[in-house]
Tab-separated table of C-alpha atoms and ligand atoms in Angstrom:
chain	number	residue	atom	x	y	z
A	1	MET	CA	69.115	54.897	73.151
A	2	GLY	CA	68.052	57.851	70.633
A	3	LEU	CA	70.403	60.271	69.232
A	4	VAL	CA	69.497	63.048	71.630
A	5	ALA	CA	69.706	60.852	74.628
A	6	THR	CA	73.096	59.609	73.578
A	7	ILE	CA	74.460	63.144	73.051
A	8	THR	CA	72.896	64.257	76.315
A	9	SER	CA	74.401	61.338	78.277
A	10	GLY	CA	77.838	62.072	76.630
A	11	LEU	CA	77.659	65.774	77.478
A	12	ARG	CA	76.700	64.891	81.041
A	13	THR	CA	79.488	62.463	81.437
A	14	ARG	CA	81.986	65.069	80.095
A	15	LEU	CA	80.610	67.733	82.527
A	16	ILE	CA	80.867	65.473	85.520
A	17	ALA	CA	84.360	64.521	84.448
A	18	ARG	CA	85.213	68.237	84.325
A	19	ALA	CA	84.004	68.437	87.860
A	20	GLY	CA	86.253	65.728	88.936
A	21	GLY	CA	83.489	63.036	88.876
A	22	ILE	CA	81.409	64.818	91.482
A	23	ASP	CA	77.654	64.315	90.932
A	24	LEU	CA	75.636	66.120	93.660
A	25	THR	CA	72.254	64.786	92.539
A	26	ARG	CA	73.362	61.318	93.872
A	27	LEU	CA	73.146	62.775	97.445
A	28	ASP	CA	69.951	62.034	99.038
A	29	LYS	CA	70.743	64.127	102.110
A	30	VAL	CA	73.133	67.216	102.866
A	31	PRO	CA	75.735	65.681	105.303
A	32	ASP	CA	75.633	67.159	108.890
A	33	HIS	CA	79.129	68.859	108.577
A	34	LEU	CA	77.834	70.824	105.658
A	35	ALA	CA	74.312	71.228	106.821
A	36	TRP	CA	74.748	73.290	110.019
A	37	PRO	CA	75.384	76.743	108.211
A	38	LEU	CA	71.829	76.226	106.729
A	39	GLN	CA	70.332	75.925	110.261
A	40	ARG	CA	69.141	78.634	112.727
A	41	ALA	CA	68.458	79.228	116.198
A	42	GLY	CA	64.923	80.959	115.931
A	43	VAL	CA	65.576	83.879	113.723
A	44	ASP	CA	69.226	84.024	114.694
A	45	PRO	CA	72.081	82.515	112.927
A	46	VAL	CA	73.380	79.495	114.932
A	47	PRO	CA	76.031	80.584	117.539
A	48	ARG	CA	78.809	78.569	115.837
A	49	LEU	CA	78.616	80.970	112.861
A	50	GLY	CA	79.140	84.070	114.867
A	51	GLU	CA	82.104	82.274	116.750
A	52	MET	CA	83.652	81.277	113.465
A	53	ARG	CA	83.288	84.877	112.041
A	54	ASP	CA	84.944	86.436	115.108
A	55	ARG	CA	87.787	83.749	115.021
A	56	ASP	CA	88.274	83.110	111.480
A	57	PRO	CA	85.959	84.847	108.857
A	58	VAL	CA	87.485	82.625	105.946
A	59	THR	CA	87.518	79.014	107.225
A	60	LYS	CA	87.983	75.711	105.508
A	61	LEU	CA	84.851	73.863	106.568
A	62	THR	CA	85.319	70.460	105.373
A	63	SER	CA	86.339	68.249	102.515
A	64	PHE	CA	83.463	66.602	100.769
A	65	LEU	CA	83.541	64.058	97.839
A	66	GLY	CA	87.205	65.327	97.289
A	67	LEU	CA	85.938	68.975	97.213
A	68	ASP	CA	87.265	71.488	99.612
A	69	VAL	CA	84.531	73.587	101.143
A	70	TRP	CA	85.191	77.040	102.471
A	71	LEU	CA	82.916	79.210	104.527
A	72	VAL	CA	83.100	82.924	104.511
A	73	THR	CA	81.323	84.700	107.432
A	74	GLY	CA	82.533	88.259	107.617
A	75	ASP	CA	81.079	91.266	105.928
A	76	ALA	CA	84.355	92.530	104.217
A	77	GLU	CA	85.374	89.029	103.261
A	78	ALA	CA	82.031	88.300	101.775
A	79	ARG	CA	82.217	91.305	99.623
A	80	GLU	CA	85.688	90.277	98.545
A	81	VAL	CA	84.402	86.959	97.267
A	82	LEU	CA	81.185	88.168	95.845
A	83	SER	CA	82.647	91.094	93.816
A	84	ASP	CA	85.281	88.894	92.176
A	85	ARG	CA	84.122	88.465	88.706
A	86	THR	CA	87.032	86.354	87.437
A	87	SER	CA	88.176	83.816	90.069
A	88	TYR	CA	84.812	81.925	90.334
A	89	SER	CA	82.004	80.222	88.550
A	90	THR	CA	78.508	79.597	89.834
A	91	ASP	CA	77.668	77.093	87.163
A	92	ILE	CA	76.611	74.153	89.133
A	93	ARG	CA	75.709	72.060	86.090
A	94	PRO	CA	78.980	70.157	86.067
A	95	TYR	CA	78.043	68.898	89.512
A	96	MET	CA	74.509	67.839	88.811
A	97	GLY	CA	74.711	64.722	86.728
A	98	ARG	CA	70.977	64.313	86.022
A	99	SER	CA	70.534	68.066	85.013
A	100	GLY	CA	73.476	68.557	82.766
A	101	SER	CA	71.572	68.661	79.532
A	102	ALA	CA	70.056	71.635	77.777
A	103	THR	CA	66.808	69.915	77.157
A	104	GLU	CA	65.701	67.862	80.163
A	105	GLY	CA	65.321	70.082	83.199
A	106	ASP	CA	68.293	72.339	82.869
A	107	ILE	CA	69.124	74.118	86.152
A	108	GLY	CA	68.683	77.562	84.358
A	109	GLY	CA	68.241	80.846	86.059
A	110	LEU	CA	70.660	83.547	86.204
A	111	GLY	CA	72.241	82.525	89.459
A	112	PHE	CA	73.744	79.349	88.097
A	113	THR	CA	74.990	80.972	84.848
A	114	ASP	CA	78.383	82.346	84.099
A	115	PRO	CA	79.377	85.224	81.750
A	116	PRO	CA	79.114	85.857	78.789
A	117	GLU	CA	75.705	83.855	78.983
A	118	HIS	CA	74.933	85.443	82.350
A	119	SER	CA	75.611	89.099	81.089
A	120	ARG	CA	73.457	88.434	77.881
A	121	LEU	CA	70.488	87.089	79.786
A	122	ARG	CA	70.681	89.658	82.746
A	123	LYS	CA	70.594	92.386	80.131
A	124	LEU	CA	67.225	91.172	78.750
A	125	LEU	CA	65.826	91.194	82.291
A	126	THR	CA	67.121	94.528	83.893
A	127	PRO	CA	65.044	96.816	81.846
A	128	GLU	CA	61.976	95.251	83.456
A	129	PHE	CA	63.314	96.140	86.980
A	130	THR	CA	64.154	99.775	86.502
A	131	MET	CA	62.409	102.142	89.034
A	132	ARG	CA	60.331	103.609	86.239
A	133	ARG	CA	58.980	100.153	85.008
A	134	LEU	CA	58.495	98.981	88.642
A	135	ALA	CA	56.662	102.165	89.554
A	136	ARG	CA	53.880	100.983	87.234
A	137	LEU	CA	53.345	98.041	89.547
A	138	GLN	CA	52.919	99.924	92.690
A	139	PRO	CA	49.061	100.437	92.278
A	140	ALA	CA	48.819	96.526	91.565
A	141	ILE	CA	50.944	95.907	94.772
A	142	GLU	CA	48.548	97.990	96.967
A	143	ASP	CA	45.638	96.423	95.496
A	144	VAL	CA	46.943	92.916	96.091
A	145	VAL	CA	47.830	93.874	99.630
A	146	GLU	CA	44.389	95.331	100.341
A	147	ARG	CA	42.730	92.269	98.920
A	148	GLN	CA	44.820	89.851	101.117
A	149	LEU	CA	44.148	92.007	104.207
A	150	ASP	CA	40.289	91.281	103.685
A	151	GLU	CA	41.169	87.668	103.030
A	152	LEU	CA	43.121	87.570	106.361
A	153	ALA	CA	40.083	88.983	108.332
A	154	ALA	CA	37.793	86.353	106.522
A	155	ALA	CA	40.055	83.493	107.233
A	156	LEU	CA	39.683	83.852	111.110
A	157	GLU	CA	39.339	80.356	112.694
A	158	VAL	CA	36.888	79.620	115.446
A	159	ASP	CA	39.484	79.984	118.053
A	160	GLY	CA	40.082	83.781	116.811
A	161	SER	CA	43.410	82.975	115.302
A	162	VAL	CA	44.501	83.064	111.556
A	163	ASP	CA	47.734	81.907	109.876
A	164	LEU	CA	49.380	85.073	108.696
A	165	ALA	CA	51.892	83.039	106.383
A	166	GLN	CA	49.318	81.214	104.317
A	167	ALA	CA	46.639	84.108	104.315
A	168	PHE	CA	49.015	86.989	103.695
A	169	ALA	CA	52.816	86.358	103.438
A	170	PHE	CA	52.684	83.744	100.660
A	171	PRO	CA	49.817	85.147	98.357
A	172	VAL	CA	51.000	88.813	98.267
A	173	PRO	CA	54.446	88.051	96.637
A	174	PHE	CA	52.764	85.185	94.664
A	175	LEU	CA	50.104	87.583	93.210
A	176	VAL	CA	52.701	90.368	92.665
A	177	ILE	CA	54.937	88.096	90.655
A	178	CYS	CA	51.928	87.016	88.499
A	179	GLU	CA	51.394	90.632	87.685
A	180	LEU	CA	55.101	91.274	87.154
A	181	LEU	CA	55.255	88.151	84.602
A	182	GLY	CA	51.962	88.981	82.981
A	183	LEU	CA	50.181	85.821	83.736
A	184	PRO	CA	46.397	85.747	82.867
A	185	ASP	CA	43.946	85.582	85.663
A	186	ASP	CA	42.428	82.243	84.620
A	187	ARG	CA	45.788	80.522	84.763
A	188	ARG	CA	46.841	81.798	88.177
A	189	GLU	CA	44.926	79.261	90.347
A	190	HIS	CA	46.686	76.427	88.545
A	191	PHE	CA	50.043	78.101	88.813
A	192	ARG	CA	49.462	78.734	92.566
A	193	THR	CA	48.863	74.940	93.117
A	194	LEU	CA	52.138	74.126	91.401
A	195	ALA	CA	53.924	77.063	93.269
A	196	SER	CA	52.723	75.778	96.763
A	197	ALA	CA	53.903	72.358	95.923
A	198	ARG	CA	57.276	73.643	94.968
A	199	PHE	CA	57.992	75.558	98.082
A	200	ASP	CA	56.396	72.936	100.336
A	201	VAL	CA	58.986	72.533	103.085
A	202	SER	CA	58.180	68.928	103.714
A	203	GLU	CA	60.176	68.516	100.362
A	204	GLY	CA	63.129	69.840	102.206
A	205	GLY	CA	62.733	73.497	101.017
A	206	MET	CA	65.474	72.941	98.375
A	207	GLY	CA	63.272	74.197	95.465
A	208	ALA	CA	65.986	76.744	94.777
A	209	VAL	CA	68.415	74.216	93.463
A	210	GLY	CA	66.100	74.146	90.434
A	211	ALA	CA	65.093	70.486	89.749
A	212	ILE	CA	62.463	70.378	86.918
A	213	SER	CA	59.097	70.960	88.592
A	214	GLY	CA	55.478	71.600	87.544
A	215	SER	CA	55.875	75.352	87.910
A	216	ARG	CA	58.922	75.472	85.723
A	217	GLU	CA	57.062	73.429	82.977
A	218	PHE	CA	54.214	75.789	83.274
A	219	LEU	CA	56.441	78.929	82.624
A	220	LEU	CA	58.057	77.205	79.603
A	221	ALA	CA	54.681	76.596	78.232
A	222	GLU	CA	53.623	80.139	79.070
A	223	ALA	CA	56.727	81.539	77.224
A	224	THR	CA	55.634	79.525	74.180
A	225	ARG	CA	51.973	80.617	74.372
A	226	GLN	CA	52.889	84.232	74.794
A	227	ARG	CA	55.160	84.032	71.748
A	228	HIS	CA	51.931	84.071	69.672
A	229	ASP	CA	50.075	86.351	72.150
A	230	PRO	CA	52.319	88.396	74.280
A	231	GLY	CA	50.933	89.533	77.608
A	232	PRO	CA	51.230	92.851	79.492
A	233	GLY	CA	53.975	91.726	81.800
A	234	LEU	CA	57.787	90.851	81.767
A	235	ILE	CA	57.328	87.791	79.466
A	236	GLY	CA	55.288	89.604	76.813
A	237	GLN	CA	57.710	92.646	77.069
A	238	ILE	CA	60.796	90.590	76.439
A	239	ILE	CA	59.195	89.037	73.515
A	240	ARG	CA	58.187	92.446	72.099
A	241	ASP	CA	61.542	93.999	72.695
A	242	HIS	CA	63.967	91.020	71.987
A	243	GLY	CA	61.842	88.411	70.178
A	244	ASP	CA	64.560	86.869	68.031
A	245	GLU	CA	67.301	87.148	70.773
A	246	ILE	CA	65.943	84.726	73.040
A	247	ASN	CA	64.213	81.166	72.557
A	248	ASP	CA	61.193	79.983	74.353
A	249	PHE	CA	63.354	77.745	76.646
A	250	ASP	CA	65.688	80.524	77.749
A	251	LEU	CA	62.706	82.778	78.317
A	252	GLY	CA	60.788	80.208	80.257
A	253	GLY	CA	64.077	79.622	82.348
A	254	LEU	CA	64.397	83.392	82.906
A	255	ALA	CA	60.721	83.531	84.180
A	256	ASP	CA	61.271	80.635	86.337
A	257	GLY	CA	64.425	82.328	87.861
A	258	VAL	CA	62.521	85.364	88.721
A	259	PHE	CA	59.728	83.146	90.255
A	260	THR	CA	61.990	81.113	92.540
A	261	GLY	CA	64.068	84.052	93.384
A	262	GLY	CA	61.175	86.223	94.147
A	263	LEU	CA	58.511	84.054	95.888
A	264	GLU	CA	59.877	82.257	98.903
A	265	THR	CA	62.380	85.109	99.826
A	266	SER	CA	59.620	87.609	99.926
A	267	ALA	CA	57.190	85.490	101.564
A	268	SER	CA	59.643	84.531	104.336
A	269	MET	CA	60.498	88.240	104.789
A	270	LEU	CA	56.801	89.091	105.379
A	271	ALA	CA	56.163	86.278	107.626
A	272	LEU	CA	59.188	86.445	109.849
A	273	GLY	CA	59.377	90.218	109.501
A	274	SER	CA	55.763	90.516	110.787
A	275	ALA	CA	56.428	88.038	113.614
A	276	LEU	CA	59.490	90.187	114.761
A	277	LEU	CA	57.625	93.444	114.651
A	278	LEU	CA	54.786	92.000	116.656
A	279	GLN	CA	57.331	91.123	119.407
A	280	ASP	CA	57.818	94.777	120.035
A	281	ARG	CA	54.609	97.012	120.196
A	282	ASP	CA	56.666	100.186	119.550
A	283	HIS	CA	57.939	98.843	116.208
A	284	TRP	CA	54.443	97.637	115.343
A	285	LYS	CA	52.870	101.125	116.130
A	286	ARG	CA	55.734	103.111	114.470
A	287	VAL	CA	55.367	101.182	111.037
A	288	ALA	CA	51.531	102.028	111.165
A	289	THR	CA	51.751	105.649	112.130
A	290	GLU	CA	55.118	106.902	111.086
A	291	PRO	CA	55.469	106.322	107.215
A	292	GLU	CA	58.918	108.020	107.058
A	293	SER	CA	60.233	105.233	109.444
A	294	VAL	CA	59.236	102.365	107.149
A	295	PRO	CA	62.339	102.201	104.802
A	296	ALA	CA	64.728	101.982	107.659
A	297	VAL	CA	62.741	99.362	109.266
A	298	VAL	CA	62.508	97.457	106.138
A	299	GLU	CA	66.287	97.490	105.522
A	300	GLU	CA	66.982	96.520	109.133
A	301	LEU	CA	64.689	93.585	108.947
A	302	LEU	CA	66.314	92.590	105.629
A	303	ARG	CA	69.751	92.570	107.336
A	304	TYR	CA	68.723	91.064	110.570
A	305	LEU	CA	66.702	88.188	109.070
A	306	SER	CA	68.898	87.548	105.958
A	307	VAL	CA	66.440	84.996	104.782
A	308	VAL	CA	68.890	83.733	101.944
A	309	GLN	CA	71.328	81.709	103.970
A	310	VAL	CA	73.992	81.273	101.468
A	311	ALA	CA	74.818	83.095	98.305
A	312	PHE	CA	75.027	80.922	95.139
A	313	PRO	CA	78.093	78.475	95.620
A	314	ARG	CA	81.306	79.929	94.167
A	315	PHE	CA	83.392	77.266	92.466
A	316	VAL	CA	87.048	78.360	92.261
A	317	LYS	CA	88.374	78.585	88.835
A	318	THR	CA	91.844	79.644	89.705
A	319	ASP	CA	93.830	79.720	92.802
A	320	VAL	CA	92.790	82.684	94.807
A	321	ILE	CA	93.627	84.569	98.056
A	322	VAL	CA	90.732	85.578	100.206
A	323	ALA	CA	91.641	87.984	103.028
A	324	GLY	CA	95.062	86.444	102.932
A	325	ARG	CA	93.978	82.787	102.828
A	326	PRO	CA	95.049	80.855	99.805
A	327	ILE	CA	92.130	78.842	98.285
A	328	ARG	CA	92.829	76.088	95.623
A	329	LYS	CA	91.455	75.760	92.309
A	330	GLY	CA	88.532	73.311	92.382
A	331	ALA	CA	87.357	74.305	95.815
A	332	VAL	CA	83.796	75.695	96.618
A	333	VAL	CA	83.282	78.917	98.615
A	334	LEU	CA	79.998	79.259	100.455
A	335	VAL	CA	79.289	82.941	101.854
A	336	SER	CA	76.964	82.770	104.679
A	337	ILE	CA	74.829	85.904	104.459
A	338	PRO	CA	73.322	85.950	107.888
A	339	ALA	CA	76.753	85.603	109.379
A	340	ALA	CA	78.121	88.470	107.261
A	341	ASN	CA	75.094	90.639	107.993
A	342	ARG	CA	75.407	90.237	111.711
A	343	ASP	CA	79.108	91.274	111.564
A	344	PRO	CA	79.525	93.750	114.308
A	345	ARG	CA	82.471	95.333	112.457
A	346	ALA	CA	80.029	96.459	109.813
A	347	TYR	CA	76.567	96.617	111.381
A	348	ALA	CA	74.459	96.632	114.662
A	349	GLY	CA	75.430	92.985	115.029
A	350	ASP	CA	72.742	90.897	116.697
A	351	VAL	CA	70.659	93.856	117.749
A	352	LEU	CA	67.641	94.831	115.568
A	353	ASP	CA	68.149	98.713	115.446
A	354	PRO	CA	66.269	100.482	112.661
A	355	ALA	CA	68.281	103.711	113.728
A	356	ARG	CA	71.302	102.176	112.529
A	357	ALA	CA	69.867	100.768	109.303
A	358	THR	CA	71.825	100.808	106.235
A	359	GLY	CA	70.768	99.852	102.721
A	360	SER	CA	74.095	98.416	101.841
A	361	HIS	CA	73.650	95.231	103.763
A	362	LEU	CA	74.254	91.802	102.051
A	363	ALA	CA	70.762	90.493	102.188
A	364	PHE	CA	70.337	90.782	98.402
A	365	GLY	CA	73.894	89.623	97.701
A	366	HIS	CA	76.646	91.766	96.123
A	367	GLY	CA	78.491	91.831	92.813
A	368	MET	CA	77.348	90.643	89.508
A	369	HIS	CA	74.730	88.091	90.824
A	370	ARG	CA	73.255	90.804	93.161
A	371	CYS	CA	69.459	90.322	93.308
A	372	VAL	CA	67.673	91.731	90.288
A	373	GLY	CA	64.354	91.932	92.161
A	374	ALA	CA	65.731	93.950	95.107
A	375	GLU	CA	63.834	97.100	94.396
A	376	LEU	CA	60.552	95.123	93.826
A	377	ALA	CA	61.066	93.354	97.130
A	378	ARG	CA	61.607	96.595	98.867
A	379	MET	CA	58.353	97.933	97.277
A	380	GLU	CA	56.374	94.975	98.475
A	381	LEU	CA	57.778	95.054	101.999
A	382	ARG	CA	57.316	98.880	102.388
A	383	THR	CA	53.663	98.578	101.332
A	384	ALA	CA	52.739	95.441	103.048
A	385	PHE	CA	54.201	96.056	106.619
A	386	PRO	CA	52.521	99.381	107.217
A	387	ALA	CA	49.135	98.321	105.616
A	388	LEU	CA	49.059	95.321	107.982
A	389	ALA	CA	49.881	97.262	111.080
A	390	ARG	CA	47.358	100.020	110.086
A	391	ARG	CA	44.601	97.581	109.373
A	392	PHE	CA	45.353	95.428	112.445
A	393	PRO	CA	46.866	97.629	115.082
A	394	ASP	CA	45.907	95.047	117.831
A	395	MET	CA	47.390	92.015	116.098
A	396	GLN	CA	49.276	89.670	118.339
A	397	LEU	CA	51.224	86.486	117.946
A	398	ALA	CA	48.991	83.621	119.056
A	399	VAL	CA	51.851	81.469	120.211
A	400	PRO	CA	55.238	82.596	121.739
A	401	MET	CA	57.751	83.423	118.950
A	402	GLU	CA	59.981	80.507	119.943
A	403	GLU	CA	57.202	78.027	119.402
A	404	LEU	CA	56.735	79.001	115.675
A	405	SER	CA	57.317	76.236	113.173
A	406	PHE	CA	60.496	77.441	111.738
A	407	HIS	CA	62.155	75.549	108.825
A	408	GLY	CA	64.827	72.996	110.190
A	409	MET	CA	67.356	73.418	107.369
A	410	SER	CA	66.976	75.425	104.143
A	411	ILE	CA	68.605	77.668	101.653
A	412	VAL	CA	65.818	80.242	102.100
A	413	TYR	CA	64.961	80.304	105.785
A	414	GLY	CA	61.368	80.664	106.753
A	415	VAL	CA	58.433	79.574	108.784
A	416	GLU	CA	55.566	77.180	108.073
A	417	SER	CA	52.850	79.093	109.775
A	418	VAL	CA	52.445	82.264	111.881
A	419	PRO	CA	49.219	82.086	113.882
A	420	VAL	CA	48.043	85.539	114.932
A	421	THR	CA	44.982	86.992	116.509
A	422	LEU	CA	43.667	90.223	115.075
A	423	ARG	CA	42.292	92.069	118.079
B	1	HEM	C1	63.299	90.035	100.255
B	1	HEM	C2	63.385	89.346	99.056
B	1	HEM	C3	64.655	88.887	98.365
B	1	HEM	C4	65.735	88.477	98.865
B	1	HEM	C5	66.263	88.578	100.354
B	1	HEM	C6	66.670	88.132	97.716
B	1	HEM	C7	67.995	87.718	97.907
B	1	HEM	C8	68.782	87.301	96.854
B	1	HEM	C9	70.181	86.889	96.872
B	1	HEM	C10	70.818	86.789	98.190
B	1	HEM	C11	70.518	86.612	95.684
B	1	HEM	C12	71.969	86.039	95.249
B	1	HEM	C13	73.096	86.860	95.350
B	1	HEM	C14	74.443	86.177	95.099
B	1	HEM	O1	74.577	84.986	95.183
B	1	HEM	O2	75.496	86.973	94.803
B	1	HEM	C15	69.522	86.908	94.777
B	1	HEM	C16	69.663	86.758	93.384
B	1	HEM	C17	68.365	86.824	92.496
B	1	HEM	N1	67.157	87.325	92.846
B	1	HEM	FE1	66.623	87.839	94.755
B	1	HEM	N2	65.865	88.197	96.586
B	1	HEM	C18	64.685	88.606	96.884
B	1	HEM	C19	63.556	88.957	96.070
B	1	HEM	C20	63.679	88.633	94.626
B	1	HEM	C21	62.554	89.063	93.836
B	1	HEM	C22	61.263	89.757	94.171
B	1	HEM	C23	63.036	88.677	92.591
B	1	HEM	C24	62.239	88.846	91.252
B	1	HEM	C25	60.990	89.145	90.975
B	1	HEM	C26	64.306	88.150	92.637
B	1	HEM	C27	65.170	87.589	91.608
B	1	HEM	C28	66.451	87.299	91.699
B	1	HEM	C29	67.137	86.727	90.573
B	1	HEM	C30	66.640	86.623	89.128
B	1	HEM	C31	68.515	86.483	91.036
B	1	HEM	C32	69.623	86.024	90.240
B	1	HEM	C33	70.492	87.144	89.916
B	1	HEM	C34	71.776	86.951	89.080
B	1	HEM	O3	72.366	85.737	89.354
B	1	HEM	O4	72.288	87.771	88.221
B	1	HEM	N3	64.607	88.235	93.951
B	1	HEM	N4	68.405	87.287	95.518
């Protein structure tokens, strides 16, 4: 065994020991008693989640590999956990035997990083997501949307239907992220193949856990390439502004975090959001003809759909009390975003009601790990839904909503295809 491998293996052993010997990579399947909060009934949270929230919004779900697992399902209780900067860690590395090194496929990404490293990396990223910087992307978003509307019309099958997910909901955020990162046109097609493989649900839709993948390697190589020839987007800008403060590995990891955080989430929102709007012709007509109604519709869809099913797991560092419940050091706390976002104490509950929309839902999380890309996602959704409804006012779902191929179990909820007719 070489020196690096010896050190790597020693480091991994120490990390796993610190986590009480738990190595989640040895699991080939999420056990059923942990899996059900990642399931849905159509677009709704499974009924058990709502019952749990109404009875006991902070519940000990199970003990698993010696780890106490708690589930938080209420809005106020979720905020209490997510805004606590000191009691929890989201660093999953100690629990991931195979990925515990800094060299081979580190988990990376902001979500699984604790302060002070989290604050250092997030500070490099946030200037790229200010309203002023993002405003420069608006024309590109509009172009991408218009082009994909043409593609959608061109992709019509002989039976008169077309898959909205493949022809519109996935490519729009994919191309927007290529613009954001500053990936050259001639490399996008290759990246797209890698990206589709990464988010292929037949792999279990667990891409967000961040195992090393082709798309991640691509972005690491892109960081190295742009070091010599910085592009116009986020990767090039960070190199120009902070060249010496970040190495290629961390920069590639940040770009990969942006990519994994931003693609599947926005694609699911577009696919499921369109399907929901198509269910109610008044909603469809309103987003086409009343631009002032769009922001509220988008906020309500974000809340109602809550495509991210659980926030990053919070590992308890010191004994903590949540809503009066003592939780011991060493436990893990899962916050169910769909359950909290349907909490009738805070929102319109299980009813989709744009008139009661609020921007302060939990679909983007809360606290220090709150979504960096929230404003970009809003820009995409506020551009794409009305453009779609304006171009195709007579669009219809080609199959009943309940027959759509929803994911069985996934961290980011979604649907494989959304067949529609255009007129
Ligand atoms: C509708 C689309 C989106 C939804 C619903 C969403 C949701 C979320 C949620 C729930 C979190 C975790 C919060 C937590 O555990 O406390 C998160 C984190 C994150 N998101 Fe998003 N997201 C979306 C789009 C995007 C986009 C477009 C980007 C970037 C281009 C992005 C980048 C990130 C990053 C980098 C993090 C980690 C932040 C940190 O740990 O500090 N997301 N997102």
